[in-house]
Short mmCIF file of C-alpha atoms in Angstrom, two decimals:
data_model
loop_
_atom_site.label_atom_id
_atom_site.label_comp_id
_atom_site.label_asym_id
_atom_site.label_seq_id
_atom_site.Cartn_x
_atom_site.Cartn_y
_atom_site.Cartn_z
CA MET X 6 30.70 8.13 11.49
CA ASN X 7 30.80 8.81 7.77
CA ALA X 8 27.50 9.86 6.22
CA ILE X 9 25.90 7.28 3.91
CA ALA X 10 25.68 8.59 0.35
CA ASP X 11 22.19 9.51 -0.91
CA VAL X 12 22.78 8.91 -4.63
CA GLN X 13 19.18 9.32 -5.80
CA SER X 14 19.08 12.85 -4.37
CA SER X 15 21.98 13.98 -6.55
CA LYS X 16 21.42 16.12 -9.65
CA ASP X 17 20.95 14.66 -13.10
CA LEU X 18 22.46 16.54 -16.05
CA ARG X 19 20.63 14.94 -18.99
CA ASN X 20 17.68 17.39 -18.83
CA MET X 21 15.14 14.60 -19.26
CA PRO X 22 12.10 14.46 -16.94
CA ILE X 23 10.38 11.11 -16.30
CA ASN X 24 6.60 11.00 -16.59
CA GLN X 25 6.09 8.27 -14.00
CA VAL X 26 8.53 6.37 -11.78
CA GLY X 27 7.87 4.26 -8.71
CA ILE X 28 6.86 0.73 -7.74
CA LYS X 29 4.68 -1.76 -9.61
CA ASP X 30 2.67 -4.78 -8.44
CA LEU X 31 3.23 -4.39 -4.72
CA ARG X 32 1.03 -7.05 -3.12
CA PHE X 33 -0.44 -5.60 0.05
CA PRO X 34 -3.41 -6.29 2.39
CA ILE X 35 -6.01 -3.52 2.42
CA ARG X 36 -9.46 -2.85 3.81
CA LEU X 37 -12.22 -1.45 1.63
CA LYS X 38 -15.13 0.73 2.67
CA THR X 39 -18.03 0.44 0.23
CA ALA X 40 -21.81 0.74 0.18
CA GLU X 41 -22.25 -2.68 1.81
CA GLY X 42 -19.68 -2.14 4.56
CA GLU X 43 -16.02 -3.03 4.99
CA GLN X 44 -14.15 -6.04 3.66
CA ALA X 45 -10.53 -7.12 3.75
CA THR X 46 -8.74 -8.15 0.59
CA VAL X 47 -5.26 -8.40 -0.94
CA ALA X 48 -4.42 -5.79 -3.56
CA ARG X 49 -1.75 -5.17 -6.15
CA LEU X 50 -0.60 -1.57 -6.10
CA THR X 51 1.28 0.52 -8.61
CA MET X 52 2.44 3.85 -7.18
CA THR X 53 4.31 6.37 -9.31
CA VAL X 54 5.24 10.06 -9.39
CA ARG X 55 6.58 12.50 -11.93
CA LEU X 56 10.35 13.04 -11.67
CA GLY X 57 11.82 16.40 -12.61
CA ALA X 58 14.65 16.68 -15.12
CA GLU X 59 17.15 17.71 -12.45
CA GLN X 60 16.37 14.78 -10.11
CA LYS X 61 18.42 11.60 -10.50
CA GLY X 62 15.99 9.26 -8.78
CA THR X 63 12.94 8.95 -6.57
CA HIS X 64 12.82 7.45 -3.07
CA MET X 65 11.35 4.00 -3.74
CA SER X 66 11.11 2.98 -0.07
CA ARG X 67 8.80 5.91 0.70
CA PHE X 68 5.96 4.38 -1.33
CA ILE X 69 5.97 1.26 0.83
CA ALA X 70 6.48 3.26 4.02
CA LEU X 71 3.37 5.27 3.14
CA MET X 72 1.26 2.13 2.81
CA GLU X 73 2.68 0.62 6.00
CA ALA X 74 1.65 3.74 7.92
CA ARG X 75 -1.96 3.84 6.62
CA GLN X 76 -4.70 2.09 8.57
CA THR X 77 -7.76 3.83 7.12
CA PRO X 78 -10.05 1.72 4.88
CA ILE X 79 -9.90 2.70 1.22
CA ASP X 80 -12.82 4.66 -0.22
CA PHE X 81 -13.20 7.66 -2.54
CA ASP X 82 -12.00 10.22 0.01
CA GLU X 83 -9.20 8.07 1.40
CA LEU X 84 -7.72 7.38 -2.05
CA HIS X 85 -7.75 11.12 -2.75
CA SER X 86 -5.95 11.75 0.54
CA LEU X 87 -3.50 8.90 -0.06
CA THR X 88 -2.59 10.23 -3.51
CA ARG X 89 -1.99 13.76 -2.20
CA ASP X 90 0.08 12.45 0.71
CA MET X 91 2.19 10.38 -1.69
CA LEU X 92 3.06 13.49 -3.70
CA ALA X 93 3.99 15.39 -0.54
CA LEU X 94 6.17 12.55 0.73
CA LEU X 95 7.92 12.13 -2.62
CA GLU X 96 8.15 15.90 -3.23
CA ALA X 97 6.42 15.56 -6.60
CA ASP X 98 3.82 17.66 -8.41
CA ALA X 99 2.11 14.77 -10.23
CA GLY X 100 1.57 11.07 -9.68
CA LYS X 101 -0.88 8.21 -9.60
CA ILE X 102 -1.93 5.20 -7.55
CA SER X 103 -3.60 2.07 -8.97
CA ILE X 104 -5.11 -0.50 -6.58
CA SER X 105 -6.38 -3.79 -8.08
CA PHE X 106 -8.11 -6.45 -6.01
CA PRO X 107 -10.77 -9.17 -5.95
CA PHE X 108 -14.06 -7.84 -4.62
CA PHE X 109 -16.67 -10.17 -3.12
CA ARG X 110 -20.43 -9.92 -2.80
CA GLN X 111 -22.90 -12.32 -1.27
CA LYS X 112 -25.65 -13.14 -3.75
CA THR X 113 -29.03 -14.75 -3.21
CA ALA X 114 -30.31 -17.29 -5.75
CA PRO X 115 -33.53 -16.08 -7.42
CA VAL X 116 -35.87 -18.96 -6.42
CA SER X 117 -34.36 -21.05 -3.63
CA GLY X 118 -32.85 -18.08 -1.83
CA ILE X 119 -29.61 -19.98 -1.20
CA GLN X 120 -26.67 -17.64 -0.69
CA SER X 121 -23.17 -17.81 -2.17
CA MET X 122 -20.21 -15.54 -2.86
CA MET X 123 -19.37 -13.98 -6.22
CA ASP X 124 -16.05 -12.35 -6.98
CA TYR X 125 -15.35 -9.40 -9.29
CA ASP X 126 -12.11 -7.76 -10.42
CA VAL X 127 -11.94 -4.12 -9.31
CA THR X 128 -9.30 -1.44 -9.86
CA LEU X 129 -9.33 1.95 -8.15
CA GLY X 130 -7.13 4.74 -9.47
CA GLY X 131 -6.19 8.12 -8.08
CA GLU X 132 -4.15 10.60 -10.13
CA VAL X 133 -2.96 14.17 -9.68
CA ALA X 134 -1.90 15.97 -12.87
CA ASP X 135 -1.77 19.70 -13.59
CA GLY X 136 -2.96 20.31 -10.04
CA ARG X 137 -6.20 18.38 -10.56
CA TYR X 138 -7.26 15.12 -8.93
CA ARG X 139 -8.97 12.41 -11.01
CA HIS X 140 -10.64 9.31 -9.59
CA GLU X 141 -11.10 6.21 -11.71
CA ILE X 142 -12.89 2.94 -11.00
CA LYS X 143 -12.80 -0.16 -13.21
CA VAL X 144 -14.93 -3.26 -12.63
CA LEU X 145 -15.06 -6.52 -14.59
CA VAL X 146 -18.50 -8.13 -14.28
CA PRO X 147 -19.19 -11.65 -15.62
CA VAL X 148 -22.72 -12.15 -16.94
CA THR X 149 -24.78 -14.26 -19.35
CA SER X 150 -25.80 -13.13 -22.84
CA LEU X 151 -28.16 -14.93 -25.22
CA CYS X 152 -28.11 -14.36 -28.97
CA PRO X 153 -31.30 -12.70 -30.34
CA CYS X 154 -30.60 -13.98 -33.86
CA SER X 155 -30.20 -17.57 -32.67
CA LYS X 156 -33.50 -17.33 -30.80
CA GLU X 157 -35.30 -15.82 -33.79
CA ILE X 158 -34.21 -18.37 -36.39
CA SER X 159 -34.36 -21.55 -34.28
CA LYS X 160 -37.47 -23.69 -33.74
CA TYR X 161 -36.36 -24.25 -30.15
CA GLY X 162 -33.45 -23.11 -28.00
CA ALA X 163 -30.83 -20.43 -28.57
CA HIS X 164 -27.09 -20.32 -28.02
CA ASN X 165 -25.81 -18.29 -25.11
CA GLN X 166 -22.44 -17.44 -23.64
CA ARG X 167 -20.68 -16.10 -20.59
CA SER X 168 -19.63 -12.51 -21.10
CA HIS X 169 -17.09 -10.27 -19.42
CA VAL X 170 -18.31 -6.68 -19.24
CA THR X 171 -15.63 -4.19 -18.17
CA LEU X 172 -16.72 -0.72 -17.15
CA THR X 173 -14.14 2.00 -16.53
CA LEU X 174 -15.22 5.46 -15.47
CA THR X 175 -13.76 8.72 -14.23
CA ALA X 176 -15.88 10.03 -11.37
CA ARG X 177 -16.39 13.50 -9.92
CA GLU X 178 -17.59 11.93 -6.67
CA ALA X 179 -17.93 8.48 -5.15
CA VAL X 180 -19.31 5.68 -7.32
CA GLN X 181 -19.37 2.37 -5.47
CA PRO X 182 -18.35 -1.01 -6.97
CA GLU X 183 -21.77 -2.38 -6.01
CA GLU X 184 -23.49 0.27 -8.13
CA ILE X 185 -21.46 -0.67 -11.19
CA ILE X 186 -22.05 -4.39 -10.65
CA ASP X 187 -25.81 -3.86 -10.29
CA LEU X 188 -25.92 -1.66 -13.39
CA VAL X 189 -24.12 -4.21 -15.57
CA GLU X 190 -25.98 -7.25 -14.24
CA ASN X 191 -29.34 -5.54 -14.78
CA GLN X 192 -28.50 -4.93 -18.45
CA ALA X 193 -27.36 -8.50 -19.18
CA SER X 194 -29.52 -11.34 -20.44
CA CYS X 195 -29.07 -12.80 -16.97
CA GLN X 196 -26.67 -12.45 -14.08
CA LEU X 197 -24.44 -15.17 -12.65
CA TYR X 198 -24.54 -16.86 -9.26
CA GLY X 199 -21.99 -18.91 -7.36
CA LEU X 200 -24.52 -21.55 -6.28
CA LEU X 201 -27.87 -22.56 -7.78
CA LYS X 202 -30.47 -25.24 -7.08
CA ARG X 203 -32.51 -26.82 -9.88
CA PRO X 204 -35.41 -24.31 -9.61
CA ASP X 205 -32.80 -21.52 -9.87
CA GLU X 206 -31.23 -23.13 -12.96
CA LYS X 207 -34.67 -23.23 -14.58
CA TYR X 208 -35.18 -19.55 -13.73
CA VAL X 209 -31.84 -18.28 -15.07
CA THR X 210 -32.16 -20.34 -18.27
CA GLU X 211 -35.62 -18.95 -18.97
CA ARG X 212 -34.65 -15.44 -17.87
CA ALA X 213 -31.82 -15.35 -20.42
CA TYR X 214 -34.11 -16.74 -23.14
CA GLU X 215 -36.68 -14.03 -22.47
CA ASN X 216 -34.03 -11.29 -22.48
CA PRO X 217 -31.74 -11.83 -25.50
CA LYS X 218 -28.88 -9.38 -26.04
CA PHE X 219 -26.30 -8.91 -28.77
CA VAL X 220 -22.89 -7.73 -27.60
CA GLU X 221 -23.87 -4.39 -29.20
CA ASP X 222 -27.02 -4.26 -27.06
CA MET X 223 -25.04 -4.86 -23.89
CA VAL X 224 -22.66 -1.95 -24.31
CA ARG X 225 -25.32 0.43 -25.64
CA ASP X 226 -27.77 -0.25 -22.81
CA ILE X 227 -25.07 0.28 -20.19
CA ALA X 228 -23.86 3.47 -21.90
CA VAL X 229 -27.39 4.90 -22.06
CA ALA X 230 -27.84 4.26 -18.33
CA LEU X 231 -24.50 5.90 -17.51
CA ARG X 232 -24.49 9.03 -19.62
CA THR X 233 -27.09 10.82 -17.49
CA ASP X 234 -25.25 10.21 -14.19
CA PRO X 235 -23.88 13.62 -13.08
CA ARG X 236 -21.11 11.95 -11.05
CA VAL X 237 -19.54 10.45 -14.17
CA GLU X 238 -17.12 12.59 -16.14
CA ARG X 239 -16.34 10.00 -18.78
CA PHE X 240 -16.60 6.24 -19.20
CA MET X 241 -15.56 3.27 -21.30
CA VAL X 242 -17.66 0.11 -21.50
CA GLU X 243 -16.58 -3.04 -23.29
CA SER X 244 -18.01 -6.52 -23.53
CA GLU X 245 -16.33 -9.73 -24.61
CA ASN X 246 -18.78 -12.55 -25.26
CA PHE X 247 -17.09 -15.96 -25.24
CA GLU X 248 -19.04 -17.58 -28.06
CA SER X 249 -20.43 -21.08 -27.58
CA ILE X 250 -20.72 -21.87 -31.32
CA HIS X 251 -17.53 -20.17 -32.58
CA ASN X 252 -13.85 -20.40 -31.71
CA HIS X 253 -13.66 -16.65 -31.22
CA SER X 254 -15.26 -13.97 -29.06
CA ALA X 255 -17.72 -11.26 -30.00
CA TYR X 256 -16.56 -7.84 -28.81
CA ALA X 257 -17.92 -4.28 -28.53
CA TYR X 258 -16.58 -1.06 -26.99
CA ILE X 259 -17.99 2.42 -26.33
CA ALA X 260 -16.10 5.42 -24.98
CA HIS X 261 -18.02 8.54 -23.89
CA PRO X 262 -17.41 11.37 -24.40
#
């Protein structure tokens, strides 16, 4: 039998390395291992490696084969291992993996105690560059914010809004999604719940009124809480407040360091 040509393994003569090449938006079922146990979800993965100037192409099928062969739930250590194994399989010296998925938590209403599910958008990233591994976690947390100025100048009431707080950090060791969610929700005017009874609605309305926050307050309070955490190498926190009295959003962003 004639050998089948392996075109991507041939040499390229243009002397132009590629920073990242691979697959994007692979939808794949995964299991997560976090502080509250394991959960199954469906993720979108982007997996790429550095391609040397002399290499014509990478082996695209190997990325998927790697995922098909893995059965271990994803956590800090497993993502590190997965990233290193990807580089070995693709014969590359640098590369990255991004895993984005919906993350669910069961929440308990503050007065009635009724339970319901809340979903959050989470992205985990593992990257090897210059021989060093970097771990990144990004979580989008929806919360409530209430305007301090509106409360101060009004005889009664104050306008509030739903806010999306996105926290992205590079970690030296494991930081769980639950920790980030708790941190953000504790700094908001009030947190959100999937299901509330009337006594709960009264509580969250009054809680937000008693705890007003500008968009600037939100990002500053979160940043202050984060900057003393020895596990965190750097972070970015941003908040978009979807205004209830304007046709635009209020926005703030802090990067540290």
